[in-house]
Amino acid sequence: MSRIDAVWSEQGTSPDRIEAALRQLLVEVHAEHSDFAPARVLNMIAFVDREWSGEIANRLRGVGRYHASRMVVLSYEPDREQLDARVMIAAEGDPAPGELALLRETVVVDLGDRHMDDLLTIADPLVVTDLPTLLWSPHGHHEIVSELMPLAQAVLLDSVVEPDAREAVDRALELTHEAYVVDLAWLRSTPWRERVAAMFDPTRLRRELCSLSSVTVRHHADSTAAATLLVGWLGSRLDWELGPLAVGDGGRAGTARAGDQEISVKLQTDPQLQVPGLAGVTIETAAGLSLSLDRGPGGLRARLTEPGGEPREWTIPGASRGETGVLGEGIRQALLRDPTYLPALAAARRMLA
Amino acid sequence: MASAAEQTGSPEQAENPLTAGLERLPVAPTTLVIFGATGDLARRKLLPALYNLAHDGALPERFHLIGVSRKEKENEDYREECEEAIKRFSRRKPDEDVLKGLLDSVKYVPGTFDDPEVYKELKTCLDAFEKEAGEPLNRAFYLSTAPSFFPVIVDQLGESELAHHPDAEVRLIIEKPFGTTLEEARELNRKVLSRFEESQVYRIDHYLGKETVQNMMAFRFANGMFEPLWNRNFIDSVQITAAEDLGIGTRADYYDEAGALRDLIQNHMLQLLCHVAMEPPVSFTAEEVRNEKVKVLKAIPEPTVAEIGEMALRAQYTAGHAGGEDVPGYLQEEGVPEGSKTETYAALRLEVDNWRWAGVPFYLRTGKRLARKVTEIAVTLKPVPHLAFSQDGSLGVQPNQLVLTLQPNEGVSLRLGAKIPGTRMIIRPVNMEFLYGTAFLSQSPEAYERLITDAMRGDATLFTRNDEVEAQWRICDPIVKAWHPSQEPGPPVATYPAGSQGPAEADGLLREGDRWRAI
């Protein structure tokens, strides 16, 4: 429940009036409540179809403390003639005694086709100068992303929602030329990458990285991009030569090469998985070591079989982040830079050729 | 872009090429043994920290927990206690599946810490976990007991051959206080180092695990604008304050033995001083950072008996008003011995005798039941050498002051002189404020989450080294002795009303022209 909830709205408004209202509301809130301070972390511009804007609002509500400090929602309705806007300044709750609480600002601008030529000049006055800006267009509209790109340092996308994995990877690669790309499909693979890295961290297992013989990734039917990015990450970190994967029953398959070692690569759809992302990964070595990680209650279920040994199973604890958690992580990542994404993306592109 | 394998050779020789770009680095499989497993620290801090690490997927791939304590109970009973403590004290609501996964394999070993049978049982548990894992597991022994048990446990670990492992790392994590005098600290160091290597020992000062303290290093060493000013040529004085608005609560037994000097100044506040005064380390490795801190401590002269009255002050709170309520004085608090002279307030004036800081006073003060809860470092710059305009009508052209606030409202504030709007050149001080909370999305992890992870990873940067502990004690020990109840009559114990700014006598420590900042 917000203690502070300052609201302004106007129909038939203009960007400078919206910006003036924002400033005025902040002054008023500060005069009344000196123990609330405006957060100054990140601008986020979301271009959404008005008919789906409720769903997007719900998703953003779920990200909690990862909410951008200034959220600008450009709500698009093709036939709209008039620019309407609402400004809200809210705090999550009361400050603890002697402490400050943070204010976050949300601006919703309803616009239509007739405003598209001026989109940049509508959005520009609404972002806080000198803060990084993250751009998100969850309902497609690639041309809008290009239009607003001069304002953005980072672009949020989700390669798994694109109907075609190859097009999704192409699109992400294209955007990397203009801004830092935060791909939710990549972030879905983070716990898997962390665990695979950790499993092979002990020296005796690390040397096995030179002789991997097969990688199988199990994934949601719509998450080929996430699975390909996981293999792309492994391949780019280990200098594999990756080739195209053939589409077959229930997934894709192909080979990679690391020196003399051939590596079998399989992406298998898992019909049981109800949420986007990965279901499991199995990595095998030429010497007969096999490691599997699979989703399970309360974490990942690990299964390790060493050459000549019995399989050992255990659970590695970790809570599921859920889709809102992944989105929140995406917003947070806009302020960081992961040097391994682009090589993984390029490797994924080779597999999807 | 070259991969890590290209940069560093084959994976066999190199660092793990898969860790590049990961925010969370691998932690080797570990069994953590908590001595004092049913105590307050374990329940309030350690178990919730372990849960939150599990929730975030930040525990090692294989992790086991063994609790050791005097109370007789079964594994299942201890698991229930852990669950209750985690649900009550965790910073987030536990996920039932994750909690179950964490607690499923928890073991409990009952017995007194001097009983060799306890360590035999412990070894049996540790070996069983390794057998189950099919590989050696690192071992971390966390001493969360009363300090009097530290030497006993260390000895028993040594005797039972648990201090070393041929195929895995063994680490010893020791809670504060590390001794109550210099001699005790030296004796404890001797005892610990007779059984463990220094590289195995992680002495906890939980202040160092706070993001705020780590931010001080980022503030100093990641910003070029401050370093040219950071010396005796530009800095006039430094004030470090750790004030609490609360009294001693139910901790009379502990507090009356410790007092403010040992509770906060000897460890936390001297660490803060080190962070202000240290030279830039060559790198941020544990040894380089700790080397620089030790140099600072060594540059602070040990006070002589004659000097103590001029550079140290102790005081006790009397009845007063706090938070709008009448509150009792220290001597009226439950459990405080009649006539106790234990200080609830301590203030020191220290000098760091080196090239950078010679002649700059470092004022340290801490106290209970003060006006407000605040921990801050205030760096006052020298005044401008010449004012080109009249001060008539000005609210005082004051020296610039940089204030690093650690809690609450972590941030940095810079006091500047600014012209009051109008036709005349009239100046008043204004503040340029930066609040960390407004500029980051992430929530800071609890200090114990960071420290437990670092200890399991073998990163000692945020832990106190043996020579550091002794150097801290060397500064405080003469004052501890002078203030000991056996020193009759000893220096006077000043008083201050609860809820106030502290004793007026503290002004006597200040150089002429200096003032304590308002709490």
PDB file of C-alpha atoms in Angstrom, chain B residues 228-352:
ATOM      1  CA  PRO B 228      44.268  15.052  -4.099  1.00  0.00           C
ATOM      2  CA  LEU B 229      42.495  16.485  -1.037  1.00  0.00           C
ATOM      3  CA  TRP B 230      42.864  13.424   1.137  1.00  0.00           C
ATOM      4  CA  ASN B 231      45.775  14.500   3.308  1.00  0.00           C
ATOM      5  CA  ARG B 232      46.943  16.878   6.023  1.00  0.00           C
ATOM      6  CA  ASN B 233      47.307  19.766   3.584  1.00  0.00           C
ATOM      7  CA  PHE B 234      43.564  19.991   3.002  1.00  0.00           C
ATOM      8  CA  ILE B 235      41.899  18.023   5.774  1.00  0.00           C
ATOM      9  CA  ASP B 236      41.541  19.682   9.142  1.00  0.00           C
ATOM     10  CA  SER B 237      40.009  16.889  11.222  1.00  0.00           C
ATOM     11  CA  VAL B 238      38.048  13.651  11.008  1.00  0.00           C
ATOM     12  CA  GLN B 239      35.149  12.696  13.263  1.00  0.00           C
ATOM     13  CA  ILE B 240      33.816   9.160  13.419  1.00  0.00           C
ATOM     14  CA  THR B 241      30.553   8.692  15.301  1.00  0.00           C
ATOM     15  CA  ALA B 242      28.623   5.537  16.120  1.00  0.00           C
ATOM     16  CA  ALA B 243      25.656   6.702  18.172  1.00  0.00           C
ATOM     17  CA  GLU B 244      22.723   4.630  19.321  1.00  0.00           C
ATOM     18  CA  ASP B 245      19.459   5.898  20.676  1.00  0.00           C
ATOM     19  CA  LEU B 246      18.709   2.651  22.510  1.00  0.00           C
ATOM     20  CA  GLY B 247      19.979   1.595  25.904  1.00  0.00           C
ATOM     21  CA  ILE B 248      21.564  -1.731  26.755  1.00  0.00           C
ATOM     22  CA  GLY B 249      18.244  -3.586  26.801  1.00  0.00           C
ATOM     23  CA  THR B 250      18.657  -7.072  28.229  1.00  0.00           C
ATOM     24  CA  ARG B 251      22.387  -7.264  27.535  1.00  0.00           C
ATOM     25  CA  ALA B 252      23.565  -6.026  30.941  1.00  0.00           C
ATOM     26  CA  ASP B 253      25.691  -9.124  31.586  1.00  0.00           C
ATOM     27  CA  TYR B 254      27.648  -8.700  28.373  1.00  0.00           C
ATOM     28  CA  TYR B 255      27.686  -4.937  28.241  1.00  0.00           C
ATOM     29  CA  ASP B 256      28.823  -4.295  31.780  1.00  0.00           C
ATOM     30  CA  GLU B 257      31.842  -6.509  31.125  1.00  0.00           C
ATOM     31  CA  ALA B 258      32.616  -4.991  27.734  1.00  0.00           C
ATOM     32  CA  GLY B 259      31.742  -1.291  27.800  1.00  0.00           C
ATOM     33  CA  ALA B 260      31.613   1.056  24.826  1.00  0.00           C
ATOM     34  CA  LEU B 261      35.351   1.071  24.173  1.00  0.00           C
ATOM     35  CA  ARG B 262      35.641  -2.673  23.714  1.00  0.00           C
ATOM     36  CA  ASP B 263      32.181  -3.086  22.200  1.00  0.00           C
ATOM     37  CA  LEU B 264      32.650  -0.684  19.311  1.00  0.00           C
ATOM     38  CA  ILE B 265      35.830   1.381  19.275  1.00  0.00           C
ATOM     39  CA  GLN B 266      38.440  -1.372  19.557  1.00  0.00           C
ATOM     40  CA  ASN B 267      37.072  -3.164  16.508  1.00  0.00           C
ATOM     41  CA  HIS B 268      34.440  -1.486  14.314  1.00  0.00           C
ATOM     42  CA  MET B 269      35.428   2.142  14.728  1.00  0.00           C
ATOM     43  CA  LEU B 270      39.137   1.539  14.331  1.00  0.00           C
ATOM     44  CA  GLN B 271      38.285  -0.352  11.161  1.00  0.00           C
ATOM     45  CA  LEU B 272      36.364   2.675   9.912  1.00  0.00           C
ATOM     46  CA  LEU B 273      39.350   4.858  10.746  1.00  0.00           C
ATOM     47  CA  CYS B 274      41.562   2.503   8.740  1.00  0.00           C
ATOM     48  CA  HIS B 275      39.262   2.812   5.740  1.00  0.00           C
ATOM     49  CA  VAL B 276      39.476   6.603   5.927  1.00  0.00           C
ATOM     50  CA  ALA B 277      43.223   6.780   6.457  1.00  0.00           C
ATOM     51  CA  MET B 278      44.713   3.840   4.541  1.00  0.00           C
ATOM     52  CA  GLU B 279      46.845   4.298   1.449  1.00  0.00           C
ATOM     53  CA  PRO B 280      45.416   2.968  -1.819  1.00  0.00           C
ATOM     54  CA  PRO B 281      46.259  -0.744  -1.883  1.00  0.00           C
ATOM     55  CA  VAL B 282      48.174  -2.129  -4.846  1.00  0.00           C
ATOM     56  CA  SER B 283      45.231  -4.430  -5.469  1.00  0.00           C
ATOM     57  CA  PHE B 284      42.078  -5.376  -3.634  1.00  0.00           C
ATOM     58  CA  THR B 285      43.361  -8.738  -2.525  1.00  0.00           C
ATOM     59  CA  ALA B 286      42.977  -9.680   1.113  1.00  0.00           C
ATOM     60  CA  GLU B 287      46.654  -9.318   1.910  1.00  0.00           C
ATOM     61  CA  GLU B 288      47.165  -5.971   0.195  1.00  0.00           C
ATOM     62  CA  VAL B 289      44.112  -4.368   1.790  1.00  0.00           C
ATOM     63  CA  ARG B 290      44.981  -5.709   5.224  1.00  0.00           C
ATOM     64  CA  ASN B 291      48.621  -4.651   4.876  1.00  0.00           C
ATOM     65  CA  GLU B 292      47.503  -1.074   4.328  1.00  0.00           C
ATOM     66  CA  LYS B 293      45.127  -1.155   7.282  1.00  0.00           C
ATOM     67  CA  VAL B 294      47.819  -2.493   9.592  1.00  0.00           C
ATOM     68  CA  LYS B 295      50.129   0.340   8.523  1.00  0.00           C
ATOM     69  CA  VAL B 296      47.513   2.856   9.660  1.00  0.00           C
ATOM     70  CA  LEU B 297      47.040   1.142  13.006  1.00  0.00           C
ATOM     71  CA  LYS B 298      50.789   1.016  13.548  1.00  0.00           C
ATOM     72  CA  ALA B 299      50.995   4.744  12.878  1.00  0.00           C
ATOM     73  CA  ILE B 300      48.663   5.499  15.789  1.00  0.00           C
ATOM     74  CA  PRO B 301      50.774   5.953  18.911  1.00  0.00           C
ATOM     75  CA  GLU B 302      49.944   3.837  21.924  1.00  0.00           C
ATOM     76  CA  PRO B 303      48.725   6.276  24.585  1.00  0.00           C
ATOM     77  CA  THR B 304      50.748   6.621  27.757  1.00  0.00           C
ATOM     78  CA  VAL B 305      49.049   6.622  31.146  1.00  0.00           C
ATOM     79  CA  ALA B 306      49.632  10.364  31.410  1.00  0.00           C
ATOM     80  CA  GLU B 307      48.040  11.019  28.027  1.00  0.00           C
ATOM     81  CA  ILE B 308      44.858   9.024  28.598  1.00  0.00           C
ATOM     82  CA  GLY B 309      43.098  11.780  30.573  1.00  0.00           C
ATOM     83  CA  GLU B 310      43.636  14.175  27.688  1.00  0.00           C
ATOM     84  CA  MET B 311      42.750  11.907  24.780  1.00  0.00           C
ATOM     85  CA  ALA B 312      40.048   9.609  26.143  1.00  0.00           C
ATOM     86  CA  LEU B 313      36.789  10.172  27.954  1.00  0.00           C
ATOM     87  CA  ARG B 314      34.272   7.775  29.403  1.00  0.00           C
ATOM     88  CA  ALA B 315      30.738   8.477  30.522  1.00  0.00           C
ATOM     89  CA  GLN B 316      27.485   6.815  31.575  1.00  0.00           C
ATOM     90  CA  TYR B 317      23.942   7.798  30.729  1.00  0.00           C
ATOM     91  CA  THR B 318      21.629   8.908  33.492  1.00  0.00           C
ATOM     92  CA  ALA B 319      17.852   8.929  33.452  1.00  0.00           C
ATOM     93  CA  GLY B 320      16.380  11.079  30.733  1.00  0.00           C
ATOM     94  CA  HIS B 321      13.988  11.103  27.809  1.00  0.00           C
ATOM     95  CA  ALA B 322      14.288   9.065  24.654  1.00  0.00           C
ATOM     96  CA  GLY B 323      11.729   8.607  21.921  1.00  0.00           C
ATOM     97  CA  GLY B 324       9.239  10.707  23.887  1.00  0.00           C
ATOM     98  CA  GLU B 325       9.449   8.484  26.956  1.00  0.00           C
ATOM     99  CA  ASP B 326      11.157   8.598  30.321  1.00  0.00           C
ATOM    100  CA  VAL B 327      13.993   6.099  30.392  1.00  0.00           C
ATOM    101  CA  PRO B 328      16.194   4.921  33.257  1.00  0.00           C
ATOM    102  CA  GLY B 329      19.873   5.650  33.658  1.00  0.00           C
ATOM    103  CA  TYR B 330      22.483   2.946  33.110  1.00  0.00           C
ATOM    104  CA  LEU B 331      22.821   2.164  36.801  1.00  0.00           C
ATOM    105  CA  GLN B 332      19.083   1.641  37.038  1.00  0.00           C
ATOM    106  CA  GLU B 333      18.978  -0.772  34.092  1.00  0.00           C
ATOM    107  CA  GLU B 334      18.081  -4.360  34.994  1.00  0.00           C
ATOM    108  CA  GLY B 335      21.136  -6.477  35.693  1.00  0.00           C
ATOM    109  CA  VAL B 336      23.681  -3.668  35.970  1.00  0.00           C
ATOM    110  CA  PRO B 337      25.789  -4.047  39.128  1.00  0.00           C
ATOM    111  CA  GLU B 338      25.434  -1.315  41.699  1.00  0.00           C
ATOM    112  CA  GLY B 339      28.093   1.352  41.350  1.00  0.00           C
ATOM    113  CA  SER B 340      29.290   0.030  37.979  1.00  0.00           C
ATOM    114  CA  LYS B 341      31.798   2.290  36.278  1.00  0.00           C
ATOM    115  CA  THR B 342      31.360   0.691  32.860  1.00  0.00           C
ATOM    116  CA  GLU B 343      31.268   3.332  30.191  1.00  0.00           C
ATOM    117  CA  THR B 344      28.212   3.582  27.936  1.00  0.00           C
ATOM    118  CA  TYR B 345      29.945   6.400  26.054  1.00  0.00           C
ATOM    119  CA  ALA B 346      33.558   6.618  24.989  1.00  0.00           C
ATOM    120  CA  ALA B 347      35.348   9.268  23.002  1.00  0.00           C
ATOM    121  CA  LEU B 348      38.962   9.309  21.844  1.00  0.00           C
ATOM    122  CA  ARG B 349      41.243  11.715  20.067  1.00  0.00           C
ATOM    123  CA  LEU B 350      43.786   9.798  18.012  1.00  0.00           C
ATOM    124  CA  GLU B 351      46.575  10.857  15.712  1.00  0.00           C
ATOM    125  CA  VAL B 352      47.895   8.949  12.733  1.00  0.00           C
TER     126      VAL B 352
END
